[in-house]
Coordinates of C-alpha atoms and ligand atoms in Angstrom, one line a residue:
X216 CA 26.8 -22.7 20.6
X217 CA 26.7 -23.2 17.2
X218 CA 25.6 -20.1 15.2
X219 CA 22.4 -20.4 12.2
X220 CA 22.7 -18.6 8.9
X221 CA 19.9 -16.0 9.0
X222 CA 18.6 -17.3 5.3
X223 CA 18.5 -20.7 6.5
X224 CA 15.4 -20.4 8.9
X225 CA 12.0 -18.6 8.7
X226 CA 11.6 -18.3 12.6
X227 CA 12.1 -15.3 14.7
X228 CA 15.2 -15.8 17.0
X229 CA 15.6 -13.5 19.9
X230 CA 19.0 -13.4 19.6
X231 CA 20.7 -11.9 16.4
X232 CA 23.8 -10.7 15.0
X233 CA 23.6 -8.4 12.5
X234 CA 27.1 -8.5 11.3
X235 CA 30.3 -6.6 9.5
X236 CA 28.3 -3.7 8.5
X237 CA 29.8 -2.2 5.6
X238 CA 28.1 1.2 6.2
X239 CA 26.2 2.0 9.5
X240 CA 24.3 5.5 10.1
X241 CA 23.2 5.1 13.9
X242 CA 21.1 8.7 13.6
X243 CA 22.6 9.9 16.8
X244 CA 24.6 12.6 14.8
X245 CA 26.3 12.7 11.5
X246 CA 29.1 10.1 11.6
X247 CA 29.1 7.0 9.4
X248 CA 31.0 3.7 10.4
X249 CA 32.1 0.6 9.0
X250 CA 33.1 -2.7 10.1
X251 CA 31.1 -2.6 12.8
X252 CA 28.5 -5.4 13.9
X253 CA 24.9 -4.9 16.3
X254 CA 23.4 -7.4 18.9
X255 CA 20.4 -7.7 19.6
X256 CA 18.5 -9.9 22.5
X257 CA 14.8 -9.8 22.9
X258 CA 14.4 -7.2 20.9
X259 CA 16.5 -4.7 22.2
X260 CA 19.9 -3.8 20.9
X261 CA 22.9 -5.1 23.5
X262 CA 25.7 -4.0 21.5
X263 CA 27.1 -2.0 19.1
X264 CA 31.0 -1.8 18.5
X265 CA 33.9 -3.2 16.2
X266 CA 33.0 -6.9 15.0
X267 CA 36.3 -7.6 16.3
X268 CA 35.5 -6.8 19.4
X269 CA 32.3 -8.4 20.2
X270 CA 32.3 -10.0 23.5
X271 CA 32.8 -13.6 23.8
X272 CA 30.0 -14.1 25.8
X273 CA 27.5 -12.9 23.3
X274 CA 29.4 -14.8 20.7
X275 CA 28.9 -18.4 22.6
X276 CA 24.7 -17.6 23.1
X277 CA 22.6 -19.3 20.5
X278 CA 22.1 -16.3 17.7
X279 CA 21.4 -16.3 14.0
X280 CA 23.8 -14.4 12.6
X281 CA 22.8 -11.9 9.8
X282 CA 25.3 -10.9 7.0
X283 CA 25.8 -7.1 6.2
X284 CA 28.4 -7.0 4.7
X285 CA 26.9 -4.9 1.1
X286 CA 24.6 -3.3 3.7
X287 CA 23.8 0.4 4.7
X288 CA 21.9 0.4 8.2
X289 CA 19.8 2.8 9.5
X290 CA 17.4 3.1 12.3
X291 CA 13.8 2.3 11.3
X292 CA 12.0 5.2 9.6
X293 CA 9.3 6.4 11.8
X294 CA 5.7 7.9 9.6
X295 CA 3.9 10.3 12.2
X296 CA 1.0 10.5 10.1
X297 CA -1.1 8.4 7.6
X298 CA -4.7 7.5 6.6
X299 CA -4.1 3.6 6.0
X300 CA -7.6 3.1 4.4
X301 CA -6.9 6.2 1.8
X302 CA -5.5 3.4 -0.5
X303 CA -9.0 1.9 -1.8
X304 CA -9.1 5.9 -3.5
X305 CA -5.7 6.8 -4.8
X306 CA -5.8 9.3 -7.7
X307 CA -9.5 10.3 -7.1
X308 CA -10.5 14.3 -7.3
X309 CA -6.6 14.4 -8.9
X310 CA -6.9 18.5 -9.4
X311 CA -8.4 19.3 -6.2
X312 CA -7.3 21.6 -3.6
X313 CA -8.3 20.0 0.1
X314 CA -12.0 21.1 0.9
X315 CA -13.0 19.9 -2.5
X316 CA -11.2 16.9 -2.8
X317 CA -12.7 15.7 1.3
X318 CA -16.1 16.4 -0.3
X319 CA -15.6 14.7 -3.9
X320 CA -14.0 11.6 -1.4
X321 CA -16.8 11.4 1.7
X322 CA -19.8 10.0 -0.7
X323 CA -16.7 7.7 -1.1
X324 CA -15.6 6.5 2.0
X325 CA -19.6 5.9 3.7
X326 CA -19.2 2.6 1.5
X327 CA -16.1 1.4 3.6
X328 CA -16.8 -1.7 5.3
X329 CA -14.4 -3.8 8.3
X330 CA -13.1 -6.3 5.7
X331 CA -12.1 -3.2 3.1
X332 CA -10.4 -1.4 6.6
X333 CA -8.4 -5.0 6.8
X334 CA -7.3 -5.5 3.3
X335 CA -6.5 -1.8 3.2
X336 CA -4.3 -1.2 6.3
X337 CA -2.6 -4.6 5.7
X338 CA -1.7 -3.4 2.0
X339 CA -0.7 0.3 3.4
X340 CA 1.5 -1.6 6.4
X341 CA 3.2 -3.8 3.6
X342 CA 4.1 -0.9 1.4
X343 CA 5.7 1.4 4.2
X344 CA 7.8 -2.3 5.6
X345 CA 9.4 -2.5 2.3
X346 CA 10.0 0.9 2.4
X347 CA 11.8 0.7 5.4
X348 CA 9.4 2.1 7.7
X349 CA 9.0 0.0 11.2
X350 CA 7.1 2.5 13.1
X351 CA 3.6 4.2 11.8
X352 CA 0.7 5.8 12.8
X353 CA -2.5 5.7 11.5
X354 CA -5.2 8.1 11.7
X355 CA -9.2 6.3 10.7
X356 CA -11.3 8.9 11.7
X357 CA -14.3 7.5 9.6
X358 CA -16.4 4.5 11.2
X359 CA -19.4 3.7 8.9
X360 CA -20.9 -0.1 8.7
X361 CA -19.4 -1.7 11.7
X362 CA -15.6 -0.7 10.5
X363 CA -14.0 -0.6 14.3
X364 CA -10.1 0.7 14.8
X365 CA -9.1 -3.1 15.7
X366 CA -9.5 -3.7 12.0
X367 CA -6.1 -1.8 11.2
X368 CA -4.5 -3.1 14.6
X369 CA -4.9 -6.5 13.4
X370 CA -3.3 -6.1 10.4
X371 CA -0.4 -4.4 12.1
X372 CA -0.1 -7.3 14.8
X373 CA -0.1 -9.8 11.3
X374 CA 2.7 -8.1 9.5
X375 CA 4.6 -7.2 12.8
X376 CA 5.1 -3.7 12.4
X377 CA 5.2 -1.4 15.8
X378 CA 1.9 0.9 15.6
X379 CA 0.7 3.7 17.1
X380 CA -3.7 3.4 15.8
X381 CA -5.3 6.8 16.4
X382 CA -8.9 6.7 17.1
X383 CA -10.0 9.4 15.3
X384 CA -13.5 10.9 14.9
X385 CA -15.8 13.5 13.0
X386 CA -18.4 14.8 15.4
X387 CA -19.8 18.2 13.2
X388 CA -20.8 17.7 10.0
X389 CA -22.7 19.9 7.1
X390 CA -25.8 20.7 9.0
X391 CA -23.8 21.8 11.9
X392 CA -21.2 23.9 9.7
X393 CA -18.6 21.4 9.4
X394 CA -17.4 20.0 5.9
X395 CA -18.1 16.1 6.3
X396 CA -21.9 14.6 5.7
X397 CA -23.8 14.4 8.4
X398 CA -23.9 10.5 7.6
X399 CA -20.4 10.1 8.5
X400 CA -21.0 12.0 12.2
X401 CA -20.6 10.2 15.4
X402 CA -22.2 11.2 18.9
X403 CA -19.3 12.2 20.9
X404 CA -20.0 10.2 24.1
X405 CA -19.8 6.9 21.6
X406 CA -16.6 8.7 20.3
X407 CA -15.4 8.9 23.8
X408 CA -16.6 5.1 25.0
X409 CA -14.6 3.6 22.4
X410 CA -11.8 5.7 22.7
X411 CA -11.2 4.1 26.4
X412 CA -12.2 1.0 25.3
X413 CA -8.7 0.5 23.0
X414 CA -6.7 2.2 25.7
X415 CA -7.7 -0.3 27.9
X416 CA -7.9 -3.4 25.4
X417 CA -4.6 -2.4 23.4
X418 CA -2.2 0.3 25.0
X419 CA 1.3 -0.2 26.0
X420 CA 2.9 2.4 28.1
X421 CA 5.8 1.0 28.6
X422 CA 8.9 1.4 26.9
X423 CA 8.9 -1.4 24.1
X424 CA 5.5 -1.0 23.4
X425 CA 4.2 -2.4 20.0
X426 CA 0.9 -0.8 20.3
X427 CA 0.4 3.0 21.6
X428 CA -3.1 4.2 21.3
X429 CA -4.1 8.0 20.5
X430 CA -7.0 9.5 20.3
X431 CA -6.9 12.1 17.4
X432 CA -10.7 14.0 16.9
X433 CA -9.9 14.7 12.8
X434 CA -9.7 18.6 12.4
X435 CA -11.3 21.9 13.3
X436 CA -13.5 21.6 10.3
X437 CA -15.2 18.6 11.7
X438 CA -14.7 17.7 15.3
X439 CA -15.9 19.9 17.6
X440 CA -13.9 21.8 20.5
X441 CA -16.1 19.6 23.4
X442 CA -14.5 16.4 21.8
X443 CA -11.1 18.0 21.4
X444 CA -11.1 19.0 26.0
X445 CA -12.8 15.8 26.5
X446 CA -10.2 13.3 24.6
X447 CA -7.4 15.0 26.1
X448 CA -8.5 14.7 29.3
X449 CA -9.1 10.8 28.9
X450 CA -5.7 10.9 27.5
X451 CA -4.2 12.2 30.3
X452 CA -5.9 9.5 32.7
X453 CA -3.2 7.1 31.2
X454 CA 0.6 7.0 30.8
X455 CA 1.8 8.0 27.2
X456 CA -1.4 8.2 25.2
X457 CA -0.9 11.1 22.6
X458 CA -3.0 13.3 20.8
X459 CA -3.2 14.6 17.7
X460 CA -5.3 16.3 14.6
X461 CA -5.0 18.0 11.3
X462 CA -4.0 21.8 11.9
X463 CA -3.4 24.9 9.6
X464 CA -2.9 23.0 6.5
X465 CA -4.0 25.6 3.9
X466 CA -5.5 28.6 3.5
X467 CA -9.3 27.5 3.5
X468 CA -8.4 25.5 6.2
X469 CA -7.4 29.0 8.3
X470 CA -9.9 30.6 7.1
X471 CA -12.3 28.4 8.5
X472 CA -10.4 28.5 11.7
X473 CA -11.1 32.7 11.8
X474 CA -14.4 32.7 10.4
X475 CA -16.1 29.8 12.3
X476 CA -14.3 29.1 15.2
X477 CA -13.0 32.3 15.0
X478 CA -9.8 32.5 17.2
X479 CA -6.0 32.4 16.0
X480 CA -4.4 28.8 16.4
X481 CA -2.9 29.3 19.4
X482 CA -6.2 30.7 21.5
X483 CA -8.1 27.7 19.9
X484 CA -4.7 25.7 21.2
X485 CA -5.2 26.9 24.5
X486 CA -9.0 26.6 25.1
X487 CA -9.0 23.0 23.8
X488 CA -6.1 21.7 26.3
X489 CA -4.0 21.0 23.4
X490 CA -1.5 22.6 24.3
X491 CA 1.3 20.0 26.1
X492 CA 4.0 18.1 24.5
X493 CA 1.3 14.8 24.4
X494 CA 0.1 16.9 21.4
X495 CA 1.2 16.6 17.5
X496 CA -0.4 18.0 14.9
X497 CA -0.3 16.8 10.7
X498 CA 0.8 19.9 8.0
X499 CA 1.0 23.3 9.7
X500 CA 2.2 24.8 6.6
X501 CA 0.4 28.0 7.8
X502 CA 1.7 27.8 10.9
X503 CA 3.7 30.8 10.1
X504 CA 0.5 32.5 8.2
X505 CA 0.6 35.6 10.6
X506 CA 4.0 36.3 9.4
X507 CA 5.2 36.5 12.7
X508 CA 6.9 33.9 15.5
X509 CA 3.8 33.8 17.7
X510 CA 2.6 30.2 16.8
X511 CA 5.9 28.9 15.9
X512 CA 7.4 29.7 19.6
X513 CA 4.2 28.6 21.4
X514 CA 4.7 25.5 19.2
X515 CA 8.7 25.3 20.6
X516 CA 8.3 26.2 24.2
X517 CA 5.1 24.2 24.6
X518 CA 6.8 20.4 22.9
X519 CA 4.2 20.4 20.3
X520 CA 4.9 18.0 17.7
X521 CA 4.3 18.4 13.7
X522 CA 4.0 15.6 10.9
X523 CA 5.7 17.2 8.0
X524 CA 3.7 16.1 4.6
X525 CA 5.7 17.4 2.1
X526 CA 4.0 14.8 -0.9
X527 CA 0.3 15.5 0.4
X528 CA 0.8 19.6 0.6
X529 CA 2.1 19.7 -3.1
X530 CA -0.9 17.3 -4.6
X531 CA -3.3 19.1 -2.3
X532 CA -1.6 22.6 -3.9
X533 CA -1.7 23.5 0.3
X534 CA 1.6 25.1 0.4
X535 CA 5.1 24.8 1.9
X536 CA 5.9 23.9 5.5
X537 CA 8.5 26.6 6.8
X538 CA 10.1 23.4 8.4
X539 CA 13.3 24.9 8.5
X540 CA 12.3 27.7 10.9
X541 CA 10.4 25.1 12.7
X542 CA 13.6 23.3 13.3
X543 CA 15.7 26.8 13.8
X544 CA 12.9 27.7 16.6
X545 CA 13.5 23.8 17.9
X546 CA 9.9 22.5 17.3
X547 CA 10.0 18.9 17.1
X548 CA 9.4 17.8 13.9
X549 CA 8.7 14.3 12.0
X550 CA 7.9 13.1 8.2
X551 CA 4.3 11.6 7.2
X552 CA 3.3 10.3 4.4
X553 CA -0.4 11.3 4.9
X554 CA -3.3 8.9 3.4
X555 CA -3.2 7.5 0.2
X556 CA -5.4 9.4 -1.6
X557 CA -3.7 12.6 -1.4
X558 CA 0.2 11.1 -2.1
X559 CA -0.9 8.9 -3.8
X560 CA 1.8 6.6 -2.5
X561 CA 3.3 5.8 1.1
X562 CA 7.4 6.0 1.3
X563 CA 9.0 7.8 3.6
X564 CA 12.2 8.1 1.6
X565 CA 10.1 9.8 -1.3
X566 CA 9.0 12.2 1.6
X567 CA 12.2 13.3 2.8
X568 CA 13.6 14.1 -0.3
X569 CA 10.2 16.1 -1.0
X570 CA 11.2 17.5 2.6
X571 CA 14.6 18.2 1.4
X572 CA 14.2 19.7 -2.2
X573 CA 11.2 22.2 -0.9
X574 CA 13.0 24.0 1.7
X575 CA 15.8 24.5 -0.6
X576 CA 13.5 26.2 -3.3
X577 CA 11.1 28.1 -0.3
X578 CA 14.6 29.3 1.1
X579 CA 16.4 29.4 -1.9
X580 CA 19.3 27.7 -0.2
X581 CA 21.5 25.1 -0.9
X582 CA 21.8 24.0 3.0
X583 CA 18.8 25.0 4.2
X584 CA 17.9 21.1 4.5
X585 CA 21.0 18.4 4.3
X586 CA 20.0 14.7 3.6
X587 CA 21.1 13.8 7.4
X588 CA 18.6 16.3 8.6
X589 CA 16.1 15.3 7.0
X590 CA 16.6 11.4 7.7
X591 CA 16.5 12.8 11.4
X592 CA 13.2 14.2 10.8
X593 CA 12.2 10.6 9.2
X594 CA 13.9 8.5 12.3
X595 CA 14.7 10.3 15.4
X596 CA 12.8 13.3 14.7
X597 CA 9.6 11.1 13.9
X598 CA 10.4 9.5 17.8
X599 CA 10.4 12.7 19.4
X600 CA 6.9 13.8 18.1
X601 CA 5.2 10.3 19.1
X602 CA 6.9 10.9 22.5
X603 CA 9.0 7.4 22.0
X604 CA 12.3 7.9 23.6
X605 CA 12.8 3.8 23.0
X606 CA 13.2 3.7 18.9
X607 CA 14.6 6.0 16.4
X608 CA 18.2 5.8 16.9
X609 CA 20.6 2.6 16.9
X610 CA 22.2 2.5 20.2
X611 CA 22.5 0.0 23.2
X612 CA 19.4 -0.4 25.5
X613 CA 17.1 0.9 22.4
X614 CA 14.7 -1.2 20.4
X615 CA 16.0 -3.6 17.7
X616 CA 14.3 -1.7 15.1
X617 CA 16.9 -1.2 12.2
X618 CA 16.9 -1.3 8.0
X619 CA 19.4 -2.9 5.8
X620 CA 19.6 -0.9 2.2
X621 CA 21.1 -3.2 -0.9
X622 CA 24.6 -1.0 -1.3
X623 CA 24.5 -2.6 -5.1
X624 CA 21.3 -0.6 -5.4
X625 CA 21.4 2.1 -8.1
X626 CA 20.6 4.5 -5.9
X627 CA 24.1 4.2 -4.2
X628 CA 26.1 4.1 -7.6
X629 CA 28.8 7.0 -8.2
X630 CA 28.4 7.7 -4.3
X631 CA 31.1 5.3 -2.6
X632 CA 34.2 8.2 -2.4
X633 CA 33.0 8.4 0.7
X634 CA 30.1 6.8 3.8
X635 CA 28.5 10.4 4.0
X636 CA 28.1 10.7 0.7
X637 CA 26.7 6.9 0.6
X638 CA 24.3 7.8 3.4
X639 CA 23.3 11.0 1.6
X640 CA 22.4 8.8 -1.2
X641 CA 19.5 7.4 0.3
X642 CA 18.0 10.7 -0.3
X643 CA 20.0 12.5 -3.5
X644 CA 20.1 9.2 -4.7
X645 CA 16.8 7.9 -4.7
X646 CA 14.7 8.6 -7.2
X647 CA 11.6 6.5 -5.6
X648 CA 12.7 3.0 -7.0
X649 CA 15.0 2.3 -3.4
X650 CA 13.1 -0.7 -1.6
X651 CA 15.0 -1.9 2.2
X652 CA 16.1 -5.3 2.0
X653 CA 16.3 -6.3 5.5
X654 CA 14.2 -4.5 8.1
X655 CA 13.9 -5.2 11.8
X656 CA 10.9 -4.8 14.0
X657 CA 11.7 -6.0 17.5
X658 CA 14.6 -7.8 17.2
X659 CA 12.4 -9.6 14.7
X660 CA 13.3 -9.6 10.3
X661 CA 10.1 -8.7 8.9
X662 CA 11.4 -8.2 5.5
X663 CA 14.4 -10.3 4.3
X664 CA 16.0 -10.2 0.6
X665 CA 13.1 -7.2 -0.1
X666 CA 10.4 -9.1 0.4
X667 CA 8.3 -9.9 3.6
X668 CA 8.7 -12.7 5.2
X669 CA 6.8 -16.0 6.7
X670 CA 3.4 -16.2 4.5
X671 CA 3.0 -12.9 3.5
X672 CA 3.3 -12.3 0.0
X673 CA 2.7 -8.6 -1.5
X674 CA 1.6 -9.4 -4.7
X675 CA -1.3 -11.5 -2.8
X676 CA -1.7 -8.5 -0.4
X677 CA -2.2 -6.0 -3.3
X678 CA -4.6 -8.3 -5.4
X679 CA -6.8 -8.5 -2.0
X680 CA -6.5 -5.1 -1.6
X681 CA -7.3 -4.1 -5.1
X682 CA -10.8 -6.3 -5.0
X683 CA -11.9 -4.3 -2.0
X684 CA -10.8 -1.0 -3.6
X685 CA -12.9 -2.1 -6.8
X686 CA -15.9 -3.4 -4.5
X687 CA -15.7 -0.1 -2.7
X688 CA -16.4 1.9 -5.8
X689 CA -19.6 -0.6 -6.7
X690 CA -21.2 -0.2 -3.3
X691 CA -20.5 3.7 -4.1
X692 CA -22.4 3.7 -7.7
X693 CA -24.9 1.6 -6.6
X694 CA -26.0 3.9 -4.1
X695 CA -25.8 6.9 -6.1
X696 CA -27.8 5.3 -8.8
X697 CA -30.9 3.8 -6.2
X698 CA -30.8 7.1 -4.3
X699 CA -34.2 8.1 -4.5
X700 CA -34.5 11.8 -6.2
X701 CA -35.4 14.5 -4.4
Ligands
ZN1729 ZN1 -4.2 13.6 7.1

């Protein structure tokens, strides 16, 4: 059969070469290759191996053949944590520490309506594709106005990036001790109802899966522990649906934990169920707060998963994960960009260089993080915590979900003595301006020459996004100046 040049066609063949890759980083370990090509069928990679020795079988299928030739590939980076919607109020509250800058952003975030939800998540999925990301979460834990959880998952579905949509919730709000308004609280049993109701309208257990639901009540500040037992035993009705919250991610927020709920993290852990390797959990920079290993080994022997912030816990002024003794004490651990308001940004390769450059300074080592360990964190790492065993490495039988980097890039320049140092360059390199040129979501290009393909158009996407971010603020004065006085 006669083979189609990957630039001439804007369809989504099921059979693809991706070939003569001048570097390729499968994440499997620390070796670099070259000259080698990837096949993928059906969106699952078939084979891997010296172009010269790709079987002629595969060659004489109909496939669109995809040059790599001034390529680096890597496997897709994976973001364990995000708050899509977070966009509409980047650099809001820009000196405040986490408590205060929830409450500056609530009064806020009441105004959000479905169609601000859509434009949001479908600007927040666009920025992490062309940042190589082909694997998110997203935590909406706020659901004023009608705004559902299938607003973000339709988004996702429309740019065709794999997505794990955590229902979150607030359930305890100011009059009940917790930090949100009690305007933004839900009634746990409606909490619980629609939590089912996506498992059983959206979630894929198998492997493959494009959509995953979790169910994710937001924090210990403002869920409450009967939400936290009763989601995870819905959760564990089904195959594969995870859980996950906010834990330990400053020092108010531990406080908070001793003086209101008043047990250490593990107790609290333990009464709540949360406690199985279904579970990950966003910051724990104080997960080692008790100076000693109690939390961290519970974390390791249990499979509990954290979302390492780095961005988020230095705008926030929350602290330093010790993410090296996390990995040293082998808890899993993957990179998230958090929401947009605190970052105020989402790029996972801006992360892991965050990752990278604070445990040097917390350790005051030059290896205490290498750029391979942290793109683990940010691929295979990321897998591990959303209990995927199909993505985050490039290897036969796993999902075609893969980035191509520009090698004429200036972030690769100086760096070609040798493929390590190229692949470390991704991280040293990059000082934020790096964008993926290819990427590869099911077998499927969903951004080609750095931009995203079929109708989408970014510039569009932001503009749409921008007028709901700007509407969102009106609604937001308006109210505050008709609010009757008191
Ligand atoms: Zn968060």
């Amino acid at each position: 059969m006669e083979a189609k040049s990957g630039n001439s066609t804007t369809t989504r063949p099921r059979k693809v070469l991706l070939k003569d890759i001048a570097v390729l980083w499968t994440g499997e370990d620390e070796s670099v290759h070259s000259g080698v090509s990837i096949f993928i069928d059906n969106g699952i990679i078939q084979w891997l191996g010296d172009h010269d020795s790709i079987p002629a079988s595969l060659l004489r299928t109909d496939h669109v053949i995809e040059d790599m030739s001034n390529r680096l590939v890597t496997p897709g980076l994976i973001n364990t944590h995000h708050h899509m919607y977070q966009s509409l109020t980047k650099c809001m509250a820009r000196e405040s520490q986490l408590f205060e800058w929830l409450q500056t952003l609530y009064p806020l975030w009441q105004h959000l309506t479905p169609e601000m939800i859509k434009k949001s998540s479908k600007f927040a999925i666009a920025e992490l594709l062309l940042s190589g990301c082909t694997l998110t979460t997203d935590m909406l834990y706020l659901y004023p106005n009608g705004v559902e959880l299938d607003d973000t998952i339709s988004a996702a579905q429309e740019l065709g990036i794999r997505f794990m949509p955590c229902r979150g919730a607030v359930t305890v709000g100011q009059s009940d001790g917790g930090l949100p308004p009690d305007v933004l609280v839900e009634k746990e049993e409606d909490v619980l109802q629609d939590m089912r109701r996506l498992i059983e309208m959206y979630h894929d257990s198998h492997d493959g899966a494009m959509i995953r639901i979790a169910l994710a009540p937001c924090s210990p500040f403002s869920a409450s522990e009967t939400l936290m037992k009763k989601s995870a035993a819905l959760a564990r009705e089904y195959q594969n649906v995870m859980l996950h919250t906010h834990l330990a991610e400053n020092s108010s927020d531990m406080q908070f934990m001793k003086t209101s709920v008043q047990k250490s993290l593990t107790e609290y852990l333990d009464d709540c169920g949360w406690n199985q390797k279904d579970c990950w959990f966003a910051h724990c920079v104080k997960l080692d707060e008790d100076k000693s290993d109690e939390a961290m080994k519970y974390f390791a022997e249990r499979g509990l998963g954290v979302a390492h912030c780095p961005v988020s816990n230095c705008r926030l002024a929350s602290g330093i994960a010790p993410v090296c003794d996390m990995l040293d004490k082998k808890v899993k651990v993957g990179m998230g960009v958090d929401g947009s308001a605190s970052n105020d940004s989402g790029n996972l390769l801006s992360e892991a260089r965050m990752a990278l450059m604070l445990a040097r300074v917390k350790a005051e080592k030059a290896n205490a993080l290498s750029a391979v360990e942290v793109l683990k964190m940010a691929t295979s790492g990321g897998a591990a915590v959303l209990g995927r065993t199909d993505v985050g490495v490039i290897r036969a039988g796993m999902c075609g979900d893969l980035v191509g980097w520009r090698l004429d890039a200036p972030s690769f320049a100086g760096a070609f003595h040798s493929n390590a140092a190229v692949l470390s360059a991704l991280v040293l390199g990059n000082g934020g301006d790096l964008r993926a040129d290819y990427v590869m979501v099911d077998g499927k290009a969903v951004v080609r020459d750095g931009m995203l393909v079929g109708k989408h158009n970014m510039r569009e996407i932001t503009r749409a996004h921008n007028h709901a971010a700007l509407m969102l603020a009106k609604s937001a004065r308006e109210a505050s100046v008709n609010k009757p006085r008191e």
